[in-house]
XYZ file of N, CA and C in Angstrom:
756
model
N -9.574 15.730 4.663
C -10.728 14.904 3.445
C -10.604 14.857 2.480
N -10.397 13.613 1.844
C -9.989 13.342 0.438
C -11.484 13.205 -0.988
N -11.624 14.407 -1.495
C -12.839 14.267 -2.508
C -12.780 13.279 -2.858
N -14.389 12.467 -2.783
C -14.752 11.576 -3.840
C -15.118 12.203 -5.181
N -14.762 10.820 -6.119
C -14.782 11.316 -7.653
C -14.386 10.176 -7.864
N -15.922 9.192 -8.332
C -14.834 7.175 -9.088
C -14.617 7.320 -10.639
N -13.606 7.162 -10.864
C -12.556 7.320 -11.924
C -13.010 5.628 -12.431
N -12.837 6.381 -14.029
C -12.869 4.278 -14.348
C -11.871 3.996 -15.118
N -11.423 2.703 -15.024
C -10.597 1.707 -14.261
C -10.956 0.530 -15.638
N -9.779 -0.021 -16.414
C -9.719 -1.209 -17.165
C -10.574 -1.882 -16.935
N -11.509 -2.151 -18.367
C -11.950 -4.124 -17.656
C -10.938 -5.167 -17.910
N -11.079 -5.835 -17.305
C -10.921 -7.359 -18.308
C -10.840 -8.235 -18.805
N -10.634 -8.798 -19.368
C -10.954 -9.582 -21.366
C -9.949 -10.637 -20.287
N -11.354 -11.545 -21.427
C -11.446 -12.727 -21.672
C -9.756 -13.061 -22.712
N -9.070 -14.468 -22.619
C -7.880 -14.393 -23.604
C -8.184 -14.280 -24.661
N -9.313 -14.607 -24.951
C -9.880 -14.453 -26.695
C -10.391 -12.816 -27.606
N -10.274 -12.251 -25.952
C -10.342 -10.810 -26.043
C -12.428 -10.352 -26.048
N -12.366 -10.923 -25.089
C -13.918 -10.780 -24.688
C -14.110 -10.393 -23.784
N -14.827 -9.603 -23.376
C -14.484 -8.962 -21.506
C -16.329 -9.732 -21.542
N -14.799 -9.691 -19.986
C -16.072 -10.790 -18.999
C -16.721 -10.041 -18.282
N -17.659 -10.589 -17.524
C -18.459 -9.394 -16.392
C -17.824 -8.461 -15.950
N -18.039 -7.559 -15.062
C -17.553 -6.241 -14.023
C -17.958 -5.747 -13.482
N -18.580 -6.086 -12.435
C -20.072 -5.770 -12.114
C -19.013 -4.333 -10.390
N -19.670 -3.487 -10.330
C -19.523 -2.411 -9.652
C -19.751 -2.875 -8.656
N -20.660 -4.048 -8.355
C -21.636 -4.244 -6.887
C -20.482 -5.826 -6.225
N -19.181 -5.836 -6.821
C -18.347 -6.878 -6.192
C -18.009 -6.302 -5.061
N -18.458 -7.444 -4.039
C -17.704 -6.674 -2.675
C -15.873 -6.850 -2.281
N -15.718 -6.360 -1.881
C -13.941 -6.283 -2.081
C -13.152 -6.427 -0.580
N -12.902 -7.384 0.452
C -12.728 -6.556 1.949
C -11.484 -5.753 1.680
N -12.350 -4.435 2.306
C -11.260 -3.766 2.592
C -10.355 -3.420 3.264
N -10.245 -4.640 4.451
C -9.577 -4.492 5.428
C -8.098 -5.588 4.645
N -8.643 -6.321 3.716
C -7.015 -6.938 2.829
C -6.680 -6.039 2.076
N -7.566 -4.598 1.632
C -7.066 -3.541 0.381
C -6.163 -3.163 1.231
N -6.190 -1.831 2.104
C -6.032 -1.070 3.923
C -4.467 -1.825 4.079
N -4.147 -2.680 3.678
C -2.782 -3.280 3.867
C -2.047 -2.797 2.351
N -1.945 -2.621 1.558
C -1.520 -1.549 0.393
C -0.799 -0.538 0.624
N 1.074 -0.576 -0.019
C 1.534 0.446 -0.164
C 0.483 1.788 0.542
N -0.809 2.053 -0.982
C -1.143 3.379 -1.051
C -1.746 3.510 0.084
N -2.738 3.313 0.893
C -2.704 3.386 2.238
C -1.946 3.291 3.769
N -0.904 3.281 3.137
C 0.191 3.196 4.540
C -0.356 4.118 5.711
N -0.318 5.146 4.368
C 0.144 6.644 5.076
C -1.082 8.024 5.454
N -2.399 7.028 5.867
C -3.456 8.241 6.028
C -4.441 7.280 7.056
N -5.262 8.052 7.235
C -6.184 7.562 8.546
C -7.117 6.750 7.772
N -7.577 6.394 8.894
C -9.454 5.391 8.747
C -10.205 5.795 8.323
N -10.514 7.383 7.917
C -11.152 8.663 7.499
C -10.957 8.356 5.540
N -9.558 9.205 5.622
C -8.828 9.567 4.705
C -9.199 7.692 3.521
N -8.860 6.592 3.894
C -8.860 5.625 3.728
C -9.703 4.782 2.745
N -10.930 5.548 3.696
C -12.077 5.020 3.207
C -12.719 5.874 2.099
N -12.477 7.195 1.899
C -12.474 7.942 1.590
C -11.747 7.702 -0.194
N -10.792 7.372 0.385
C -10.196 7.178 -0.799
C -10.417 5.217 -1.841
N -10.867 4.303 -0.991
C -11.413 3.248 -1.157
C -13.190 3.509 -2.208
N -13.340 5.081 -1.319
C -15.160 5.471 -2.234
C -14.756 5.778 -3.558
N -13.613 5.850 -4.107
C -12.858 6.219 -5.437
C -12.311 5.261 -6.346
N -12.370 4.186 -6.077
C -11.336 3.065 -6.681
C -12.619 2.052 -6.966
N -12.924 1.483 -8.549
C -13.290 0.631 -9.035
C -13.387 -0.974 -8.664
N -14.446 -1.485 -8.896
C -14.458 -3.085 -7.960
C -14.733 -3.654 -9.578
N -13.731 -5.100 -9.606
C -13.613 -6.239 -10.755
C -13.728 -7.329 -10.687
N -14.108 -8.334 -10.762
C -14.222 -9.420 -10.773
C -13.101 -10.575 -12.101
N -11.975 -10.714 -11.565
C -11.594 -11.569 -12.646
C -11.412 -13.066 -12.635
N -12.189 -14.432 -13.672
C -11.488 -15.619 -12.898
C -9.915 -15.787 -14.401
N -9.172 -17.409 -13.470
C -8.566 -17.857 -13.415
C -8.491 -17.665 -15.376
N -7.361 -16.921 -16.033
C -6.721 -17.127 -17.681
C -7.359 -15.376 -17.930
N -9.078 -14.866 -17.146
C -8.999 -13.540 -17.461
C -7.632 -12.767 -18.088
N -7.272 -11.241 -18.785
C -6.041 -10.578 -19.067
C -6.626 -9.157 -18.796
N -6.424 -8.506 -17.214
C -6.592 -6.784 -17.171
C -5.849 -5.697 -17.762
N -4.791 -6.450 -18.376
C -3.882 -5.416 -19.321
C -2.640 -6.551 -20.108
N -2.231 -5.253 -21.002
C -1.243 -6.273 -21.756
C 0.137 -5.771 -22.247
N 1.231 -5.704 -22.139
C 1.290 -5.985 -21.993
C 2.240 -5.065 -23.591
N 2.768 -3.483 -23.716
C 2.725 -2.260 -24.587
C 1.597 -1.238 -24.961
N 0.289 -1.607 -23.245
C -0.772 -0.627 -23.781
C -0.519 -0.116 -22.703
N -1.908 0.769 -22.676
C -1.072 2.843 -22.016
C -1.743 2.245 -21.097
N -0.771 2.919 -19.873
C -1.865 2.608 -18.483
C -1.998 4.094 -17.541
N -2.986 3.808 -17.127
C -4.516 4.695 -16.128
C -4.642 4.743 -15.136
N -4.399 3.680 -14.708
C -4.528 2.634 -13.627
C -3.864 1.732 -12.576
N -3.676 1.949 -11.043
C -2.956 1.140 -10.574
C -4.787 0.241 -10.315
N -3.726 -0.857 -8.959
C -4.884 -2.308 -8.187
C -4.510 -2.789 -7.366
N -5.403 -3.051 -6.814
C -4.972 -3.428 -5.921
C -6.181 -5.025 -5.399
N -4.751 -5.676 -4.463
C -5.777 -7.573 -4.523
C -6.340 -7.495 -3.869
N -7.958 -7.668 -4.058
C -8.420 -7.784 -2.310
C -8.331 -9.808 -1.793
N -8.276 -10.396 -3.598
C -8.648 -11.871 -2.920
C -8.476 -12.332 -4.385
N -7.498 -12.793 -3.978
C -7.048 -14.358 -5.565
C -5.433 -14.055 -5.889
N -5.180 -14.145 -7.249
C -3.461 -13.748 -7.316
C -3.749 -13.181 -8.362
N -2.644 -12.667 -9.283
C -2.409 -12.002 -10.054
C -0.823 -12.463 -10.826
N -0.408 -13.003 -11.884
C 0.936 -12.926 -12.543
C 0.977 -12.198 -13.593
N 2.142 -11.811 -13.333
C 2.922 -10.599 -13.828
C 3.693 -10.745 -15.312
N 4.021 -10.761 -16.299
C 4.968 -11.500 -17.160
C 5.011 -11.210 -18.256
N 5.906 -11.226 -18.832
C 6.908 -10.865 -20.656
C 6.215 -12.033 -21.544
N 6.857 -11.662 -22.806
C 6.453 -12.364 -23.766
C 7.817 -11.945 -24.550
N 8.829 -12.930 -25.217
C 9.122 -12.709 -26.619
C 8.606 -12.702 -27.799
N 9.154 -12.310 -28.701
C 9.144 -11.663 -30.229
C 8.603 -13.936 -30.759
N 9.087 -13.977 -30.066
C 8.657 -15.966 -30.801
C 8.064 -16.386 -29.273
N 7.260 -16.122 -28.458
C 6.115 -16.722 -27.879
C 6.430 -16.767 -26.512
N 7.919 -17.339 -26.033
C 8.383 -17.459 -24.883
C 7.790 -16.918 -23.951
N 7.710 -16.829 -22.796
C 6.785 -15.888 -21.269
C 7.712 -16.332 -20.553
N 7.388 -15.644 -19.578
C 8.679 -15.452 -18.535
C 7.506 -14.396 -17.313
N 7.545 -15.360 -16.382
C 6.445 -14.678 -15.066
C 7.745 -13.640 -13.995
N 7.402 -12.481 -13.900
C 8.220 -11.711 -13.239
C 7.586 -11.685 -12.147
N 6.348 -11.793 -11.412
C 5.945 -12.136 -10.449
C 4.471 -12.564 -10.293
N 4.109 -13.231 -8.981
C 2.994 -13.478 -8.495
C 3.037 -12.925 -7.471
N 1.405 -12.369 -7.849
C 0.758 -11.273 -6.031
C -0.510 -11.934 -5.942
N -0.692 -11.720 -4.350
C -1.751 -11.900 -3.547
C -2.357 -11.372 -3.515
N -3.268 -11.092 -2.641
C -4.121 -10.102 -1.378
C -3.731 -9.084 -0.878
N -3.952 -8.090 -0.732
C -3.027 -6.997 0.022
C -2.080 -6.716 -1.024
N -2.041 -6.757 -2.009
C -0.307 -6.333 -3.135
C -1.206 -5.466 -4.208
N -0.423 -4.592 -4.207
C -0.450 -3.551 -5.568
C 0.572 -3.685 -6.757
N -0.238 -3.486 -7.629
C 0.305 -3.279 -8.703
C -0.417 -2.362 -9.907
N 1.047 -1.707 -11.241
C -0.406 -1.348 -12.708
C 0.870 0.914 -11.894
N 0.816 0.726 -10.237
C 1.249 1.874 -9.979
C 2.563 2.325 -10.467
N 3.632 1.818 -12.063
C 4.760 2.745 -12.508
C 3.944 3.901 -13.707
N 2.751 3.430 -13.757
C 2.446 4.062 -14.403
C 2.047 5.434 -14.427
N 1.494 5.767 -13.224
C 1.558 7.400 -12.786
C 2.768 8.011 -12.265
N 4.132 6.984 -12.733
C 5.113 8.115 -12.163
C 5.730 7.874 -14.433
N 5.342 7.114 -14.640
C 6.037 6.996 -16.266
C 5.419 6.462 -17.055
N 4.842 8.182 -18.190
C 3.550 8.038 -18.872
C 3.538 6.627 -19.784
N 4.400 5.967 -20.061
C 4.763 4.826 -21.373
C 3.803 3.672 -21.148
N 4.009 2.978 -22.001
C 3.173 1.575 -22.031
C 3.797 0.119 -20.738
N 2.648 -0.358 -20.829
C 2.538 -1.542 -19.666
C 4.078 -2.165 -20.348
N 4.458 -2.817 -18.898
C 5.834 -3.200 -19.150
C 5.731 -4.718 -19.139
N 4.143 -5.017 -18.659
C 4.163 -6.531 -18.556
C 2.514 -6.378 -18.379
N 2.642 -7.974 -18.855
C 0.613 -8.310 -19.018
C 0.119 -8.595 -17.541
N -0.499 -8.476 -16.883
C -1.484 -9.115 -16.053
C -2.666 -9.866 -15.892
N -2.241 -11.123 -15.251
C -3.003 -12.363 -15.847
C -3.696 -12.947 -14.734
N -4.853 -13.425 -14.190
C -5.554 -14.135 -13.442
C -5.158 -15.094 -13.527
N -5.012 -15.567 -12.044
C -4.158 -16.824 -11.895
C -5.397 -17.707 -11.274
N -6.285 -17.232 -10.813
C -7.313 -18.229 -9.526
C -8.861 -16.844 -9.697
N -9.248 -16.786 -9.275
C -10.496 -16.320 -8.927
C -10.541 -15.055 -8.456
N -10.294 -13.938 -8.871
C -9.383 -12.779 -7.906
C -10.481 -11.637 -7.858
N -11.033 -10.959 -6.983
C -11.585 -9.803 -6.613
C -10.479 -8.169 -6.559
N -10.185 -6.917 -7.360
C -9.389 -5.900 -7.476
C -10.111 -4.937 -7.411
N -9.141 -4.283 -6.817
C -9.765 -2.981 -6.836
C -8.527 -1.398 -7.928
N -9.454 -0.792 -8.750
C -8.541 -0.250 -9.603
C -9.104 1.615 -9.307
N -7.325 2.328 -9.472
C -7.791 3.658 -8.959
C -7.138 3.939 -10.479
N -7.601 5.318 -11.030
C -7.519 5.863 -11.542
C -6.166 6.829 -11.645
N -5.507 7.214 -13.115
C -4.557 7.973 -12.286
C -4.869 9.190 -12.340
N -5.503 9.926 -12.746
C -6.360 11.166 -12.142
C -6.851 11.592 -10.843
N -7.459 10.507 -10.362
C -7.659 10.522 -8.952
C -6.130 10.696 -7.886
N -5.292 9.661 -8.922
C -4.559 9.423 -7.818
C -3.486 10.400 -7.803
N -3.352 10.803 -8.008
C -2.647 12.785 -8.708
C -3.359 13.317 -7.685
N -4.365 13.407 -7.555
C -5.005 14.662 -6.850
C -4.502 14.259 -5.658
N -4.588 12.980 -5.569
C -4.004 12.704 -4.037
C -3.318 13.109 -3.476
N -1.851 12.414 -4.546
C -0.278 12.854 -4.508
C -0.363 14.116 -4.295
N -1.021 14.941 -4.875
C -0.413 16.401 -5.018
C -0.532 17.050 -3.465
N -1.220 16.279 -2.553
C -2.357 17.294 -1.437
C -1.626 15.807 -0.146
N -0.422 15.022 -0.569
C -0.451 13.985 0.341
C 0.696 13.558 0.467
N 2.222 14.432 0.501
C 3.231 13.757 0.207
C 4.017 12.805 0.408
N 3.253 12.244 2.283
C 3.662 11.589 2.316
C 3.332 9.819 1.912
N 1.895 9.925 1.141
C 1.409 8.783 0.037
C 2.303 8.887 -0.872
N 2.706 9.454 -1.339
C 3.932 9.242 -3.170
C 5.469 8.642 -3.198
N 5.082 9.071 -1.068
C 6.831 8.867 -0.491
C 6.518 7.019 -0.740
N 5.046 6.587 -0.094
C 4.777 5.063 0.474
C 4.905 4.025 -0.816
N 4.768 5.076 -2.065
C 4.037 4.743 -3.845
C 5.675 4.241 -3.779
N 6.657 5.364 -3.587
C 8.384 5.222 -3.946
C 8.792 3.835 -3.574
N 8.684 3.915 -2.430
C 8.887 3.218 -1.431
C 8.550 1.450 -1.945
N 7.241 1.168 -1.738
C 7.459 0.482 -2.755
C 7.361 -0.437 -4.406
N 7.707 0.762 -5.138
C 9.090 1.182 -6.405
C 10.040 0.386 -5.911
N 10.555 0.882 -5.179
C 11.891 0.789 -4.518
C 11.857 -0.791 -4.068
N 11.279 -0.989 -3.884
C 11.030 -2.582 -3.044
C 11.085 -3.236 -4.492
N 10.074 -3.371 -5.077
C 9.884 -4.458 -6.560
C 11.189 -4.421 -6.775
N 11.659 -3.095 -7.006
C 13.195 -2.802 -8.193
C 14.172 -4.147 -7.083
N 14.148 -3.926 -5.969
C 15.176 -4.831 -5.025
C 14.990 -6.356 -5.708
N 13.661 -6.311 -5.844
C 13.043 -8.081 -5.866
C 13.670 -7.778 -7.356
N 13.821 -7.771 -8.058
C 13.946 -7.633 -9.022
C 15.289 -7.891 -9.686
N 16.372 -6.923 -9.004
C 17.805 -7.296 -8.406
C 18.391 -8.826 -8.250
N 17.842 -8.578 -7.550
C 17.275 -9.771 -6.532
C 17.476 -11.294 -7.099
N 15.860 -11.544 -8.387
C 15.462 -12.681 -9.362
C 16.732 -12.677 -10.380
N 17.526 -11.231 -11.376
C 18.545 -11.783 -11.898
C 19.838 -11.895 -11.403
N 20.089 -11.972 -10.169
C 21.231 -12.326 -8.884
C 21.464 -13.904 -9.492
N 20.260 -14.330 -9.055
C 20.049 -15.823 -9.000
C 19.728 -16.474 -10.057
N 19.623 -15.935 -11.108
C 19.631 -16.239 -11.952
C 21.130 -16.586 -13.199
N 21.965 -15.550 -12.251
C 23.479 -15.453 -12.933
C 24.319 -16.442 -12.094
N 23.424 -16.764 -10.976
C 24.895 -17.327 -9.946
C 23.863 -18.727 -9.392
N 22.924 -18.907 -9.215
C 22.501 -19.467 -8.225
C 21.927 -20.911 -9.383
N 22.114 -21.881 -9.107
C 21.197 -23.464 -10.013
C 20.041 -23.080 -9.542
N 18.954 -24.115 -10.873
C 17.880 -24.129 -10.844
C 17.588 -25.001 -9.449
N 17.726 -25.877 -9.758
C 17.030 -26.361 -7.887
C 16.915 -25.362 -6.926
N 17.723 -24.565 -7.383
C 18.507 -23.681 -5.334
C 16.459 -22.708 -6.152
N 16.884 -21.998 -7.138
C 15.756 -21.027 -7.513
C 14.969 -21.902 -7.473
N 14.669 -23.133 -6.895
C 12.856 -23.345 -7.373
C 12.482 -23.075 -6.009
N 13.651 -23.545 -5.482
C 13.911 -23.981 -3.386
C 13.428 -22.637 -2.967
N 14.443 -22.073 -3.993
C 14.003 -20.522 -3.313
C 11.944 -19.860 -3.995
N 12.180 -20.079 -5.170
C 10.634 -19.622 -5.114
C 9.139 -20.867 -4.395
N 9.679 -21.532 -3.996
C 8.747 -22.264 -2.845
C 8.573 -21.394 -1.932
N 9.979 -21.309 -1.223
C 9.974 -20.613 -0.219
C 9.560 -19.338 -0.364
N 9.165 -18.548 -1.409
C 8.919 -16.990 -1.621
C 7.072 -17.101 -1.454
N 6.602 -18.282 -1.977
C 5.093 -18.558 -2.268
C 4.589 -18.679 -0.722
N 5.504 -19.902 -0.087
C 5.280 -19.811 1.050
C 4.841 -19.093 1.999
N 5.747 -18.280 2.060
C 5.465 -16.848 2.846
C 4.162 -15.891 2.254
N 3.910 -16.234 1.551
C 3.000 -15.104 0.969
C 1.579 -16.008 0.687
N 1.989 -17.781 0.891
C 0.854 -18.233 0.262
C 0.152 -18.991 1.191
N 1.372 -20.092 1.829
C 1.464 -20.830 2.430
C 0.791 -20.745 4.163
N 0.031 -21.966 4.753
C -0.540 -22.083 5.829
C -0.247 -23.190 6.930
N 0.014 -23.127 7.570
C 0.278 -24.562 8.493
C -0.759 -24.863 8.462
N -0.111 -27.041 8.084
C -0.836 -27.727 8.581
C 0.008 -29.197 9.447
N -0.782 -30.104 9.678
C -0.487 -30.848 11.212
C 1.118 -31.482 9.723
N 1.099 -31.644 8.739
C 2.750 -32.169 7.880
C 3.328 -30.855 7.978
N 3.170 -29.752 8.370
C 4.335 -28.202 7.258
C 3.370 -27.121 7.053
N 3.624 -27.570 5.842
C 3.125 -25.966 4.935
C 3.057 -26.291 3.918
N 1.470 -25.990 3.538
C 0.702 -25.817 2.324
C 0.398 -24.837 2.370
N 1.066 -24.598 0.302
C 1.118 -23.898 -0.528
C 0.177 -23.899 -1.589
N -0.695 -23.266 -1.780
C -1.925 -23.342 -2.881
C -1.430 -22.275 -3.514
N -0.631 -21.898 -4.552
C -0.047 -21.429 -5.729
C -0.979 -20.960 -7.061
N -1.478 -21.777 -7.218
C -2.391 -21.973 -8.197
C -1.819 -21.777 -9.465
N -0.404 -22.147 -9.638
C 0.300 -22.272 -10.998
C 0.128 -23.459 -11.691
N 0.449 -23.719 -12.551
C 0.155 -25.208 -13.660
C 2.065 -25.059 -13.784
N 2.350 -26.472 -14.060
C 3.788 -26.632 -14.268
C 4.806 -25.845 -15.217
N 4.320 -25.461 -15.947
C 4.688 -24.464 -16.824
C 4.734 -23.159 -16.071
N 3.925 -22.485 -15.695
C 3.857 -21.829 -14.948
C 4.764 -21.267 -14.063
N 4.795 -22.474 -13.224
C 5.914 -22.409 -11.969
C 7.380 -22.666 -12.454
N 7.491 -23.032 -14.292
C 8.608 -23.005 -14.777
C 8.855 -21.748 -14.765
N 8.564 -20.531 -14.788
C 8.750 -19.480 -16.462
C 8.638 -18.500 -14.884
N 7.426 -18.985 -13.582
C 8.489 -17.726 -12.745
C 10.068 -18.868 -12.353
N 10.651 -19.156 -12.437
C 11.545 -19.827 -11.899
C 12.810 -19.387 -13.170
N 12.533 -19.404 -13.980
C 13.590 -19.203 -15.584
C 14.113 -20.521 -16.173
N 13.264 -21.308 -16.073
C 13.937 -22.801 -16.273
C 12.835 -23.048 -17.375
N 13.038 -24.776 -18.041
C 12.459 -25.178 -18.745
C 11.795 -26.085 -17.417
N 9.758 -26.488 -18.412
C 9.620 -27.351 -17.334
C 9.972 -28.373 -17.125
N 10.956 -28.899 -18.204
C 11.265 -30.572 -17.560
C 12.418 -30.705 -16.293
N 13.387 -29.212 -16.794
C 14.632 -29.117 -15.633
C 13.771 -28.940 -14.735
N 12.444 -28.113 -14.213
C 12.207 -27.603 -13.114
C 11.587 -28.628 -12.482
N 10.660 -29.753 -13.702
C 10.050 -31.113 -12.716
C 10.943 -31.629 -12.225
N 12.073 -31.385 -13.157
C 13.536 -32.625 -12.310
C 13.891 -32.533 -10.473
N 14.266 -31.453 -10.785
C 14.189 -30.398 -9.380
C 13.432 -30.693 -8.448
N 11.979 -30.788 -8.362
C 10.799 -31.083 -7.722
C 10.861 -32.491 -7.222
N 10.905 -33.294 -7.961
C 11.138 -34.301 -8.198
C 11.740 -34.838 -7.227
N 13.362 -34.542 -7.273
C 14.321 -34.946 -6.402
C 14.119 -34.594 -4.903
N 13.537 -33.183 -4.972
C 12.746 -32.581 -3.663
C 12.227 -33.988 -2.990
N 10.668 -34.629 -4.169
C 10.085 -35.352 -3.055
C 10.694 -36.469 -2.664
N 11.357 -36.816 -3.501
C 11.978 -38.144 -3.408
C 13.180 -37.688 -1.995
N 13.547 -37.119 -1.400
C 14.686 -36.617 -0.215
C 13.353 -36.377 0.684
N 12.228 -36.580 0.164
C 10.957 -36.366 1.352
C 10.814 -34.402 2.296
N 11.332 -33.101 1.378
C 11.559 -32.766 1.775
C 9.839 -31.846 1.330
N 9.314 -32.325 0.426
C 7.700 -31.446 0.104
C 6.781 -33.299 0.051
N 5.692 -32.199 -1.075
C 4.892 -33.715 -1.867
C 4.065 -32.829 -2.395
N 3.968 -32.794 -3.770
C 3.436 -32.470 -5.016
C 1.751 -32.953 -5.231
N 1.297 -30.686 -4.639
C -0.807 -31.551 -4.982
C -0.573 -30.656 -6.392
N -2.196 -30.614 -6.455
C -2.527 -30.143 -7.875
C -2.493 -28.273 -7.346
N -1.799 -27.976 -8.797
C -1.906 -26.293 -8.386
C -0.933 -26.035 -7.085
N -0.927 -26.932 -6.242
C -0.058 -26.604 -4.811
C 0.843 -27.632 -4.237
N 1.445 -26.947 -3.142
C 2.940 -27.871 -3.021
C 2.614 -28.488 -0.820
N 2.973 -29.328 -0.656
C 2.811 -29.878 0.524
C 4.686 -28.901 0.930
N 5.353 -28.443 2.078
C 6.371 -27.941 2.524
C 6.625 -29.381 3.287
N 7.614 -30.313 3.718
C 7.595 -31.063 4.071
C 9.131 -30.522 5.399
N 9.581 -29.987 4.906
C 10.906 -29.858 5.227
C 11.524 -28.630 4.630
N 11.358 -26.935 5.903
C 11.897 -26.403 4.999
C 13.125 -25.921 5.035
N 13.354 -26.470 6.213
C 15.480 -26.029 6.819
C 15.969 -27.020 5.840
N 15.533 -28.354 5.341
C 16.368 -28.056 3.984
C 16.069 -27.867 2.510
N 15.258 -26.849 2.819
C 14.789 -25.935 0.904
C 16.010 -24.753 1.288
N 15.443 -24.335 2.842
C 15.717 -23.087 3.369
C 17.846 -23.319 2.340
N 18.702 -24.240 3.337
C 20.022 -24.589 3.244
C 19.225 -25.292 1.226
N 18.922 -25.234 0.707
C 19.322 -25.591 -0.583
C 19.178 -24.148 -1.314
N 18.270 -23.272 -1.026
C 17.992 -22.471 -1.807
C 19.465 -20.971 -1.797
N 20.428 -21.421 -0.860
C 21.482 -20.532 -0.392
C 22.141 -20.610 -1.309
């Protein structure tokens, strides 16, 4: 049995620095949260006990949960919405490392490495999440090595994706990277519709370009080319994939 002791987590912030509402009455879908690797090795009773220790938060688009360079003391699991993880250069340029959605976890690196946060976490849609402080997590891992193993496996998968992304930046042209990014977003956020797969990614054109690692003009040119070929249809912060097979071949 996991002892219950609710620990504080960081408050989200508006881009200007003000604190938005942070409600402990936010209702987060526990079934979605339990898909995260943190719960993979727990039975139902222990999972509910762990959930009782987690603090809920609600964020609007643009709210910042934590910034690159800040001290990290919590991990988070998304119940609803999307979070972007990104880095900024000294001249203000931004790069998106990942877009995370329901059931996905982030911030766990702070448990194994006490250094500052390596990325900034920002909501790209209305988001509900649960946070767990490192003190509570350390107590859990002390007696549950199988949970530690699940967390390390999640970190290894993230490292693998990062390596693949770096390889794509070197070996794949921009249209290929655009196709691959759209397919990845479709796998996690897409829903079948009559014409194809509707992907509500909630990203601006600039954010999509940052995710691909290219200029907005170059990414827009690739999207326009795909649309002209009948492979997709562009929507507001969404895209309708009409020919997934063609996109897969272009992503190789």
